[in-house]
Every structure is written in C-alpha cells, then in structure tokens.
Amino acid sequence: MRKTFFTLLLLFPLALMAQSAGTISGKMIDGENNGPLGFVTVAVIPTGATAPTAGCTSDDDGNFTVTGLKEGNYTVQFTFVGYLTDSRKVSITKDKNRIALGNIVLKSDKKMLKEVVVTEQRSQMTFEIDKRVFTVDQSIASTGGSASDVLVDIPSVEVDNEGVVSLRGSESVTIWINGKASGLTADNQGDILQQMPAGSIEKIEVITNPSAKHSPEGTAGIINIILKRDRKAGYYGSAQAGADSRGGYNAGANVNFSSGAFDAYGGLNYRNMRFVNEGYTNTRYFGSNSYQNQTSSGEHGPNNIFGRAGFTWRMTGKDEIYANIMGMYGQGRHSNNIIAESGTINGDNTLSAPTRRITRNTSQKGNPLMYNVELGYTHRWSDTHFIDFSVGHHQWSQERNATYLQTTQIFGTDTVTHDTYQFQDGKNSSNNTEVKLDYEYKINDNHRIEAGYKGDFSDDNSPVITYNNESHSQESLDKGLYNKFRYKQNTHALYTTYSGRIGKFGFQVGLRGEYWTVKTRSYGYEQEQSGEIPAYKSKDFFKLFPSAFLSYEISDGQEIQVNYTRRLRRPWGGQLNDFQNISDSTNISFGNPGLTPEYSNAYELNYLKNWKNHTLSVSGYYRTTEDVIERISYSKERIIYTTHENVARTQSAGLEIVGKNKLFRILDLTTTVNLFYYKLDAFNYIIDGQSITGKADENFSWNARMTASVILPWGITMQLTGRYNAKRIVAQGYREPNYSLDLGLRKMFNKNWSISVNARDLLDSRGWHNITENDSFWRESKNSRGGRTFGFTLTYSFGNMKAQMPKRKPQEVPSSGYDDMGGGMGDM
C-alpha cells in the first residue's frame, strides 16, 4: 500500500502537467486530389522566435497532433517537398489549451515540380557536434571499388596494404556497419572491407571521441559505414557493371520500395578482383655480422557475392518492427613467391656472395562466408520519447588451404639442395550475438535523457592442421604445427547520458559500465590424442568509462566544444594465440596469451565556423594510453620472430584542420591537415630467453589530403584526391613518407545512364616503407599492393518515385537549437 501511495504521489505532478499542456491537431489535405496528405512536417514556432519548439509529421491519413505546449502564441508551419508552405497562428491559454485546426489544404508548387538542371554539387562532408559525416555515394574515384577504397579517401583515415585501418595514426579503431559492430573484428575486417562493394555505401561517419552511449572499444574512435537505403516513396533502384585494367570486373543491382506503412530494400553484387603485390625486406644481424635479403611478389584474386535486404513495417503510429540481413560468400586464390639470400657482411661493410638461398612458393585457397541478421522493435510514446530493442546475430567463417613449397640451397664446395613441402588446413569461424535496448526521453526543448543496455557474446574458433611431405610422395602430419585455438568473450554494458542546454551553453555527461569475461584455449596434437585438453584460461574485467561534453555557441554558425572520454582497446583472438604462423619461414609470427587491454584518456577541443560557401573545423586533441599493445620483433638463428606485448605508455597530441570551400559554383575543395606529436616510453622485456628493448622515442609528423570536385562542361564531373603522409615513428622503428593520387570522371547521359572512369594510384606510388631496429638486428622493408589501376563503371538508374515521402525520424524535426551532443546513431 505504501509503495502504491508513493507511486501515485510521483505520478500526480506528471498528470497535472499532462492536463495543463496544450495540444494542436488537424488533418493535412492534398490540394491536387483532395485526399489525405501524409508525412507533412508540422513545426510549432513561438511568436517572436525563429526556431520551432515542437513538431511532428502527419500520418498516412493526414492526421497530426502536437502535444506538450505551454501557454502562449504560436505560428504553426506546414511544409512538404513539392508543395507551397502554409501556416496558421494560434494561441494556447489556460481555458483553451486544445486547438483543432481542422483540414489544412496544401497546394502543389508548380514551379518546383518543373524539371530543372542541377549545376551545383552536393556537399561531400558535413559537421555535427560529435562526428564528421562524409557522403561517398557520389565518389567517382572509388566507383567499382571496395569499402577499403572508400576509406582511403576519408580524412584522418589510412588503410595499409593488408587492409588494416587506422584513424589519426592509430590502428585502435572500431569499425561499424549501420551503427553496429556487425561481427567485424581485427581478424576479419580487412577481408570484409576489401570485398564489400563501394557502390553499396552511402556515407561514412567518423567519431573521434564517442560518448558513453557508444562502445569504448577503439582508443582512436569509431568509423561507422552507413549502407544505402533510400526511403523515397515508390520504388527506386540502379544496376551497374564495370571492369578494370587488372582483369577485375563487377556487376550489381539494388532496389528500394517505400509506402506509408512499409519500406523494403534489397541488393546483390558480384565482384571479381585482381591485386598484385611486390616488395623486399633487407635484414642485418649485428651479433653474427650476417645479412638476409628477401624479395617477394604475388597475386591475390578474390571473388564474391555480396547481398543485403531488409524491411520496416510501421504497424501503428507508435510501433514498428524491422529486419535486416547482410551476407557475403566467395572464394579466392592467393599466390606468393619469396626468394631469400643470406651470407656474411665483409669488413668494408659490403655483402659477401650468398651462402644460402631459400625459394618459397605459397599457394592459398579460401572460401569466406559471412552473414548478419538483425530483428528489432521500436515503440514511440511520442516523437521525442521512445524505446528500441534489437537482437542481431553475425557469423563469419573461412576455409583456408595453404600449400608451401620450399627449396633450400646451401652453397659451398658442393651445393646442397633440400626440398620441403607443407600443406596447412584451417577453418576460422566467428559467431557473435548482440542484444541491445536503447531508451530516449526528451524532457523538454533543452534536456534529454538516454539509457540502455548492450550484451555482446562472441565465440571464435581457429584450428590449424599442417602436413609435411619431404619426398612429395606421402603426406605426414606435422604434430608440431597442429593447433586448435578457441576464443570466447562475453560483455555486458549499461550506460546513461544526460544532455542539456542553458542559453548558449550545452553539455552532456555520461557514464558507462562494462563487465566482460575472456576465455582462451590453445592445444596441440599430443594433448588432443591423450585427452588431456587444457581447461579454458579465464579472465574477467569490470571498468567504468565516463564522458563529458561542453559546448558554447559563440554566434550563429560559430561554436566551440571541449570533451573528455575514457576508452580501451581489447586484444583480439589472433593476438592471444601463441601458435606460430609459418607462411614465411624466415619471418614467423605468433600471439601472446598474456596480453591485457590498453586504456586511453582522450581530450578534444573543437572549433567550428560556417560561412555561406565555406566551413572551417579545427580540432586539438591529446591522448594518453597505458599498456600499449605493439608488435615486437626479435631474431633467433637468423629468423625474425614477431609477437605482441603491452610495451609501455604513449602520449599523442595533435591539431586537425579541415576546410571546405565551394568556389565559382563548380569547384568543391575539401582539405585536411593533421599535425601530430607522438611519444613512446622506453621498454624492456624478456621473450624466449632474450632481452627485447625499445628506446624512448618521440616524433612530430603530419599528413595532408585534398579532394577537388569539379563540374566540367558536357555534363562531366571530375574528382581528384591527393594525399601525403610524412615520416612517422612506430615501435622499434619508423615509417618513411608516402604519397598517392586518385582521379575520377563521371559523365551523365540523361537521368538514367551514367559512366564513370577512374584511375586509382595514378602515380603508382601507394605503398609502405618501414625501418625496424633493435639491439640484435636492423631491417628495411618495402611493399606495395594493387598499383596503378584504370577502371570504368556503367550505371543505369530507374524508379517511379511519388511526391509523398515516408515519415521522418523524430530528430529530423527542427528544434530550438538543441544538439545531441553525445551522438545519434543509436548504438553502443
């Protein structure tokens, strides 16, 4: 009884507020056919103000209701694409707080509906309070390419030759698809991104300092890939086909359908790719005064089918369910040839004739399979008060068969030749299930509460079985290269954020708590046969991750913001498995089961200024990271071993300047300059009986990128992107400068047909040049992948779009300057 009393006591003031709050209702009518007009934007603006304080959209039957209005005078404005704007003036008083406007007839805008010629380009980059959004569906240079090709053109983002993505110089970055992890991990994201077609991507969101609402994984931030899902009413789609100078080709189609209560989309794409890689590695061993020079070349030819589909059903004005599926299946061949020669270093520092030569040919076949399924339900009490629940399941697997043929020649009085053969069979698989619950309540125009839960349950399995064949006649199991590795991680997270605005000041504070367990198990052949399979090694963690954002609106179009977040980077499965990778017998890599997460404190100071045709963004950032996970290399018997360690503490600071300039209505320039300072503390570790040291080092570096989009005569658009990365230090060494240039041209024949021609890596300069050094060896390595490539893509667009558009999301209704400072992607 007491609980009931207190509950009623708490609800009583809310009930009084509900009774006194004003409402405005009515029905929208199409002036052309006198039928109901759905999805009209209704904005309620106080007298004397320029921005709305409330709003909604009309439903399928044209009805609308705006609630929660205070006493006062208002202008109710009605807008819809293709129709003339209309308005009504109303007054809400204590005695008259329910206003019924009846039928509101909107007349079509005849001038607007006439065919026009578009001569301006859509902006490729927009700024929001916590992220930058890059629209890439019009990117010409990446047409016919992959998601990796798109990311290469995003400011502050780098993609190396192995598909590893970094943000502001750090590989500790989380990648999402449509606001969710979608099963992408450090193990598989390179393969998925290189095979995902660029044509399926609409935009890229870069969040360098996410709030507590989002996962803290990835100390450098989050890259969110948004796939196309056009929700124009009616149906709309396109089909395309293309080829490139390396023998690659692609074809695909997608279609979207939308009505008042139902949306659906689907797409299917096939890609056959060809890559060529080449490089060299020169090593000098100090202790033995010897050398090893190695050259490598190879080809990579993956092909796959990538598909996706989904629907949203708005059952009522308050409830909707949705489902999405994305999948990929393919196969690929990879061949690589390595020639390594070794000998001694003469007293005059010249190289003697080689005393040993190793020729190693590698041939691999793979069959990747990936799918991601998501089901969700959303309930809205109002446009600003809703809850969303979703369950997603992701699976990734890849069967991989690798053959290694090695010939070793030892030169002397008599040359001795020895041939070896190895066959390695493996099937990597990853299963992930994600459960999410997000709640959002906008208390009033200036205050909002968000809270939620996320459960993430993953299971990775990576078995490797190796066979030897010395005589090429009979295979025998190599018990020393037999490994079964299992990696499980379960994470539970709760978060809450509170956002507010007082005058020109905005703020958001948030706290996220995560509890996670990690289980690993690795065993060999003898353990499996004896039945003495080891138990899982288990670790559990609990950490809190606070965030805080403050902003001040200096003037219209000019704002400054400061923020702080706590983040982490967990070691992934491959980094924890101590099994040795023998694909290159002179450079062997293995994991470290003793790795622990690295933690970062990130601070940012952002300034944003908008003019009519120009935008300037300046971001200063500072990040400290503890227990940094880095690659560590050492030599033993003229073989380089590479593993991972929590080496030391780092500090990063930088200044990022982004400018957008629209000039002469035909030229759009996007320029990014990133200046950064990096400091790595000294470290000393004992690995495999050796003392591995790293000297303290610090470095100032910078990179720059410019994209120019130009509208040329005859309906041709050109895009030119150039980038330069200065010298930068890494653990035990540094990376030499590099640069590249991409060019793209697009010609529109009519509203249905277009052709794109592009040249990626026009200067044939994209590659990596690294120097690694410690007390036992010095190594220089240089490699490239892909090279200069010319390609073309032919696109046909079709559709029957109606004037009426689907219902907008609540955040698309204009407000009185309220900013979602913590982000609005709805993921954790």
mmCIF file of N, CA, C and O in Angstrom, residues 471-521:
data_model
loop_
_atom_site.group_PDB
_atom_site.id
_atom_site.type_symbol
_atom_site.label_atom_id
_atom_site.label_comp_id
_atom_site.label_asym_id
_atom_site.label_seq_id
_atom_site.Cartn_x
_atom_site.Cartn_y
_atom_site.Cartn_z
ATOM 1 N N SER A 471 59.261 -36.145 -49.411
ATOM 2 C CA SER A 471 59.567 -36.850 -50.664
ATOM 3 C C SER A 471 58.550 -36.578 -51.759
ATOM 4 O O SER A 471 58.661 -37.138 -52.841
ATOM 5 N N HIS A 472 57.564 -35.722 -51.477
ATOM 6 C CA HIS A 472 56.496 -35.417 -52.438
ATOM 7 C C HIS A 472 55.681 -36.660 -52.791
ATOM 8 O O HIS A 472 55.020 -36.691 -53.831
ATOM 9 N N SER A 473 55.740 -37.689 -51.975
ATOM 10 C CA SER A 473 55.001 -38.916 -52.297
ATOM 11 C C SER A 473 53.975 -39.244 -51.218
ATOM 12 O O SER A 473 52.940 -39.827 -51.515
ATOM 13 N N GLN A 474 54.227 -38.893 -49.996
ATOM 14 C CA GLN A 474 53.318 -39.256 -48.925
ATOM 15 C C GLN A 474 53.307 -38.153 -47.864
ATOM 16 O O GLN A 474 54.350 -37.729 -47.378
ATOM 17 N N GLU A 475 52.120 -37.686 -47.553
ATOM 18 C CA GLU A 475 51.997 -36.632 -46.559
ATOM 19 C C GLU A 475 52.023 -37.228 -45.160
ATOM 20 O O GLU A 475 51.525 -38.326 -44.928
ATOM 21 N N SER A 476 52.611 -36.487 -44.248
ATOM 22 C CA SER A 476 52.621 -36.895 -42.842
ATOM 23 C C SER A 476 52.228 -35.708 -41.978
ATOM 24 O O SER A 476 52.608 -34.563 -42.274
ATOM 25 N N LEU A 477 51.478 -35.973 -40.964
ATOM 26 C CA LEU A 477 51.003 -34.915 -40.075
ATOM 27 C C LEU A 477 52.185 -34.312 -39.318
ATOM 28 O O LEU A 477 52.986 -35.017 -38.718
ATOM 29 N N ASP A 478 52.274 -32.994 -39.325
ATOM 30 C CA ASP A 478 53.302 -32.290 -38.553
ATOM 31 C C ASP A 478 52.698 -31.963 -37.190
ATOM 32 O O ASP A 478 51.928 -31.014 -37.052
ATOM 33 N N LYS A 479 53.045 -32.773 -36.212
ATOM 34 C CA LYS A 479 52.436 -32.622 -34.892
ATOM 35 C C LYS A 479 52.830 -31.307 -34.229
ATOM 36 O O LYS A 479 52.105 -30.791 -33.389
ATOM 37 N N GLY A 480 54.001 -30.772 -34.604
ATOM 38 C CA GLY A 480 54.419 -29.517 -34.007
ATOM 39 C C GLY A 480 53.681 -28.311 -34.555
ATOM 40 O O GLY A 480 53.701 -27.243 -33.940
ATOM 41 N N LEU A 481 53.036 -28.476 -35.718
ATOM 42 C CA LEU A 481 52.283 -27.379 -36.320
ATOM 43 C C LEU A 481 50.801 -27.733 -36.405
ATOM 44 O O LEU A 481 50.119 -27.451 -37.390
ATOM 45 N N TYR A 482 50.337 -28.363 -35.353
ATOM 46 C CA TYR A 482 48.925 -28.724 -35.208
ATOM 47 C C TYR A 482 48.386 -27.903 -34.038
ATOM 48 O O TYR A 482 48.928 -27.959 -32.932
ATOM 49 N N ASN A 483 47.324 -27.130 -34.282
ATOM 50 C CA ASN A 483 46.839 -26.237 -33.228
ATOM 51 C C ASN A 483 45.335 -26.054 -33.321
ATOM 52 O O ASN A 483 44.782 -25.939 -34.416
ATOM 53 N N LYS A 484 44.684 -26.045 -32.168
ATOM 54 C CA LYS A 484 43.270 -25.720 -32.085
ATOM 55 C C LYS A 484 43.122 -24.603 -31.041
ATOM 56 O O LYS A 484 43.487 -24.763 -29.881
ATOM 57 N N PHE A 485 42.615 -23.459 -31.520
ATOM 58 C CA PHE A 485 42.505 -22.279 -30.661
ATOM 59 C C PHE A 485 41.055 -21.838 -30.581
ATOM 60 O O PHE A 485 40.363 -21.744 -31.587
ATOM 61 N N ARG A 486 40.599 -21.551 -29.372
ATOM 62 C CA ARG A 486 39.218 -21.102 -29.121
ATOM 63 C C ARG A 486 39.268 -19.824 -28.291
ATOM 64 O O ARG A 486 40.012 -19.737 -27.302
ATOM 65 N N TYR A 487 38.467 -18.865 -28.677
ATOM 66 C CA TYR A 487 38.452 -17.561 -28.002
ATOM 67 C C TYR A 487 37.000 -17.150 -27.780
ATOM 68 O O TYR A 487 36.216 -17.051 -28.732
ATOM 69 N N LYS A 488 36.621 -16.919 -26.517
ATOM 70 C CA LYS A 488 35.263 -16.516 -26.184
ATOM 71 C C LYS A 488 35.306 -15.223 -25.378
ATOM 72 O O LYS A 488 36.132 -15.074 -24.480
ATOM 73 N N GLN A 489 34.387 -14.327 -25.702
ATOM 74 C CA GLN A 489 34.278 -13.083 -24.939
ATOM 75 C C GLN A 489 32.811 -12.705 -24.787
ATOM 76 O O GLN A 489 32.078 -12.619 -25.768
ATOM 77 N N ASN A 490 32.386 -12.488 -23.550
ATOM 78 C CA ASN A 490 31.029 -12.052 -23.238
ATOM 79 C C ASN A 490 31.104 -10.698 -22.543
ATOM 80 O O ASN A 490 31.863 -10.528 -21.578
ATOM 81 N N THR A 491 30.320 -9.743 -23.031
ATOM 82 C CA THR A 491 30.346 -8.386 -22.499
ATOM 83 C C THR A 491 28.937 -7.933 -22.157
ATOM 84 O O THR A 491 28.014 -8.116 -22.953
ATOM 85 N N HIS A 492 28.804 -7.346 -20.959
ATOM 86 C CA HIS A 492 27.550 -6.722 -20.537
ATOM 87 C C HIS A 492 27.831 -5.253 -20.241
ATOM 88 O O HIS A 492 28.792 -4.933 -19.531
ATOM 89 N N ALA A 493 27.017 -4.370 -20.809
ATOM 90 C CA ALA A 493 27.260 -2.934 -20.642
ATOM 91 C C ALA A 493 25.955 -2.213 -20.325
ATOM 92 O O ALA A 493 24.908 -2.528 -20.888
ATOM 93 N N LEU A 494 26.028 -1.252 -19.416
ATOM 94 C CA LEU A 494 24.936 -0.336 -19.109
ATOM 95 C C LEU A 494 25.447 1.087 -19.264
ATOM 96 O O LEU A 494 26.584 1.381 -18.891
ATOM 97 N N TYR A 495 24.621 1.955 -19.836
ATOM 98 C CA TYR A 495 25.046 3.344 -19.982
ATOM 99 C C TYR A 495 23.888 4.286 -19.685
ATOM 100 O O TYR A 495 22.702 3.913 -19.771
ATOM 101 N N THR A 496 24.230 5.519 -19.335
ATOM 102 C CA THR A 496 23.246 6.579 -19.211
ATOM 103 C C THR A 496 23.919 7.898 -19.535
ATOM 104 O O THR A 496 25.105 8.100 -19.216
ATOM 105 N N THR A 497 23.208 8.780 -20.224
ATOM 106 C CA THR A 497 23.717 10.113 -20.523
ATOM 107 C C THR A 497 22.618 11.127 -20.248
ATOM 108 O O THR A 497 21.427 10.829 -20.359
ATOM 109 N N TYR A 498 23.046 12.317 -19.879
ATOM 110 C CA TYR A 498 22.109 13.427 -19.663
ATOM 111 C C TYR A 498 22.625 14.626 -20.429
ATOM 112 O O TYR A 498 23.769 15.051 -20.246
ATOM 113 N N SER A 499 21.792 15.166 -21.321
ATOM 114 C CA SER A 499 22.181 16.294 -22.160
ATOM 115 C C SER A 499 21.309 17.484 -21.825
ATOM 116 O O SER A 499 20.113 17.340 -21.517
ATOM 117 N N GLY A 500 21.896 18.664 -21.899
ATOM 118 C CA GLY A 500 21.135 19.872 -21.611
ATOM 119 C C GLY A 500 21.722 21.088 -22.285
ATOM 120 O O GLY A 500 22.848 21.073 -22.792
ATOM 121 N N ARG A 501 20.945 22.152 -22.294
ATOM 122 C CA ARG A 501 21.389 23.425 -22.842
ATOM 123 C C ARG A 501 20.818 24.551 -21.997
ATOM 124 O O ARG A 501 19.620 24.566 -21.676
ATOM 125 N N ILE A 502 21.701 25.464 -21.612
ATOM 126 C CA ILE A 502 21.303 26.644 -20.860
ATOM 127 C C ILE A 502 21.809 27.847 -21.639
ATOM 128 O O ILE A 502 23.010 28.145 -21.646
ATOM 129 N N GLY A 503 20.900 28.541 -22.306
ATOM 130 C CA GLY A 503 21.306 29.648 -23.150
ATOM 131 C C GLY A 503 22.184 29.153 -24.278
ATOM 132 O O GLY A 503 21.819 28.260 -25.039
ATOM 133 N N LYS A 504 23.380 29.716 -24.383
ATOM 134 C CA LYS A 504 24.318 29.318 -25.430
ATOM 135 C C LYS A 504 25.239 28.184 -24.998
ATOM 136 O O LYS A 504 26.075 27.746 -25.783
ATOM 137 N N PHE A 505 25.094 27.745 -23.744
ATOM 138 C CA PHE A 505 25.927 26.651 -23.243
ATOM 139 C C PHE A 505 25.184 25.315 -23.410
ATOM 140 O O PHE A 505 24.002 25.203 -23.085
ATOM 141 N N GLY A 506 25.896 24.320 -23.915
ATOM 142 C CA GLY A 506 25.359 22.970 -23.992
ATOM 143 C C GLY A 506 26.273 22.020 -23.241
ATOM 144 O O GLY A 506 27.479 22.261 -23.112
ATOM 145 N N PHE A 507 25.711 20.949 -22.746
ATOM 146 C CA PHE A 507 26.532 19.999 -22.004
ATOM 147 C C PHE A 507 25.943 18.610 -22.137
ATOM 148 O O PHE A 507 24.750 18.422 -22.426
ATOM 149 N N GLN A 508 26.788 17.624 -21.912
ATOM 150 C CA GLN A 508 26.339 16.248 -21.781
ATOM 151 C C GLN A 508 27.319 15.511 -20.878
ATOM 152 O O GLN A 508 28.537 15.637 -21.025
ATOM 153 N N VAL A 509 26.797 14.778 -19.929
ATOM 154 C CA VAL A 509 27.613 13.927 -19.072
ATOM 155 C C VAL A 509 27.093 12.507 -19.209
ATOM 156 O O VAL A 509 25.888 12.280 -19.388
ATOM 157 N N GLY A 510 27.985 11.552 -19.158
ATOM 158 C CA GLY A 510 27.581 10.160 -19.327
ATOM 159 C C GLY A 510 28.503 9.218 -18.580
ATOM 160 O O GLY A 510 29.650 9.547 -18.273
ATOM 161 N N LEU A 511 27.975 8.056 -18.266
ATOM 162 C CA LEU A 511 28.770 7.026 -17.604
ATOM 163 C C LEU A 511 28.362 5.674 -18.169
ATOM 164 O O LEU A 511 27.175 5.383 -18.335
ATOM 165 N N ARG A 512 29.368 4.871 -18.439
ATOM 166 C CA ARG A 512 29.145 3.537 -18.974
ATOM 167 C C ARG A 512 29.928 2.540 -18.133
ATOM 168 O O ARG A 512 31.098 2.771 -17.817
ATOM 169 N N GLY A 513 29.285 1.478 -17.753
ATOM 170 C CA GLY A 513 29.945 0.409 -17.033
ATOM 171 C C GLY A 513 29.950 -0.860 -17.863
ATOM 172 O O GLY A 513 28.920 -1.237 -18.441
ATOM 173 N N GLU A 514 31.107 -1.510 -17.958
ATOM 174 C CA GLU A 514 31.217 -2.748 -18.730
ATOM 175 C C GLU A 514 31.859 -3.840 -17.887
ATOM 176 O O GLU A 514 32.885 -3.617 -17.219
ATOM 177 N N TYR A 515 31.229 -4.992 -17.941
ATOM 178 C CA TYR A 515 31.791 -6.197 -17.328
ATOM 179 C C TYR A 515 31.970 -7.217 -18.434
ATOM 180 O O TYR A 515 31.042 -7.491 -19.192
ATOM 181 N N TRP A 516 33.190 -7.763 -18.569
ATOM 182 C CA TRP A 516 33.405 -8.741 -19.619
ATOM 183 C C TRP A 516 34.343 -9.843 -19.158
ATOM 184 O O TRP A 516 35.170 -9.648 -18.265
ATOM 185 N N THR A 517 34.139 -10.999 -19.754
ATOM 186 C CA THR A 517 34.980 -12.165 -19.472
ATOM 187 C C THR A 517 35.622 -12.627 -20.774
ATOM 188 O O THR A 517 35.007 -12.574 -21.844
ATOM 189 N N VAL A 518 36.856 -13.076 -20.670
ATOM 190 C CA VAL A 518 37.606 -13.584 -21.814
ATOM 191 C C VAL A 518 38.085 -14.988 -21.485
ATOM 192 O O VAL A 518 38.699 -15.222 -20.438
ATOM 193 N N LYS A 519 37.798 -15.927 -22.370
ATOM 194 C CA LYS A 519 38.248 -17.308 -22.204
ATOM 195 C C LYS A 519 39.030 -17.723 -23.445
ATOM 196 O O LYS A 519 38.558 -17.537 -24.567
ATOM 197 N N THR A 520 40.206 -18.299 -23.238
ATOM 198 C CA THR A 520 41.028 -18.782 -24.354
ATOM 199 C C THR A 520 41.510 -20.202 -24.062
ATOM 200 O O THR A 520 41.729 -20.576 -22.905
ATOM 201 N N ARG A 521 41.661 -20.964 -25.125
ATOM 202 C CA ARG A 521 42.195 -22.320 -25.002
ATOM 203 C C ARG A 521 42.947 -22.665 -26.275
ATOM 204 O O ARG A 521 42.427 -22.507 -27.376
#
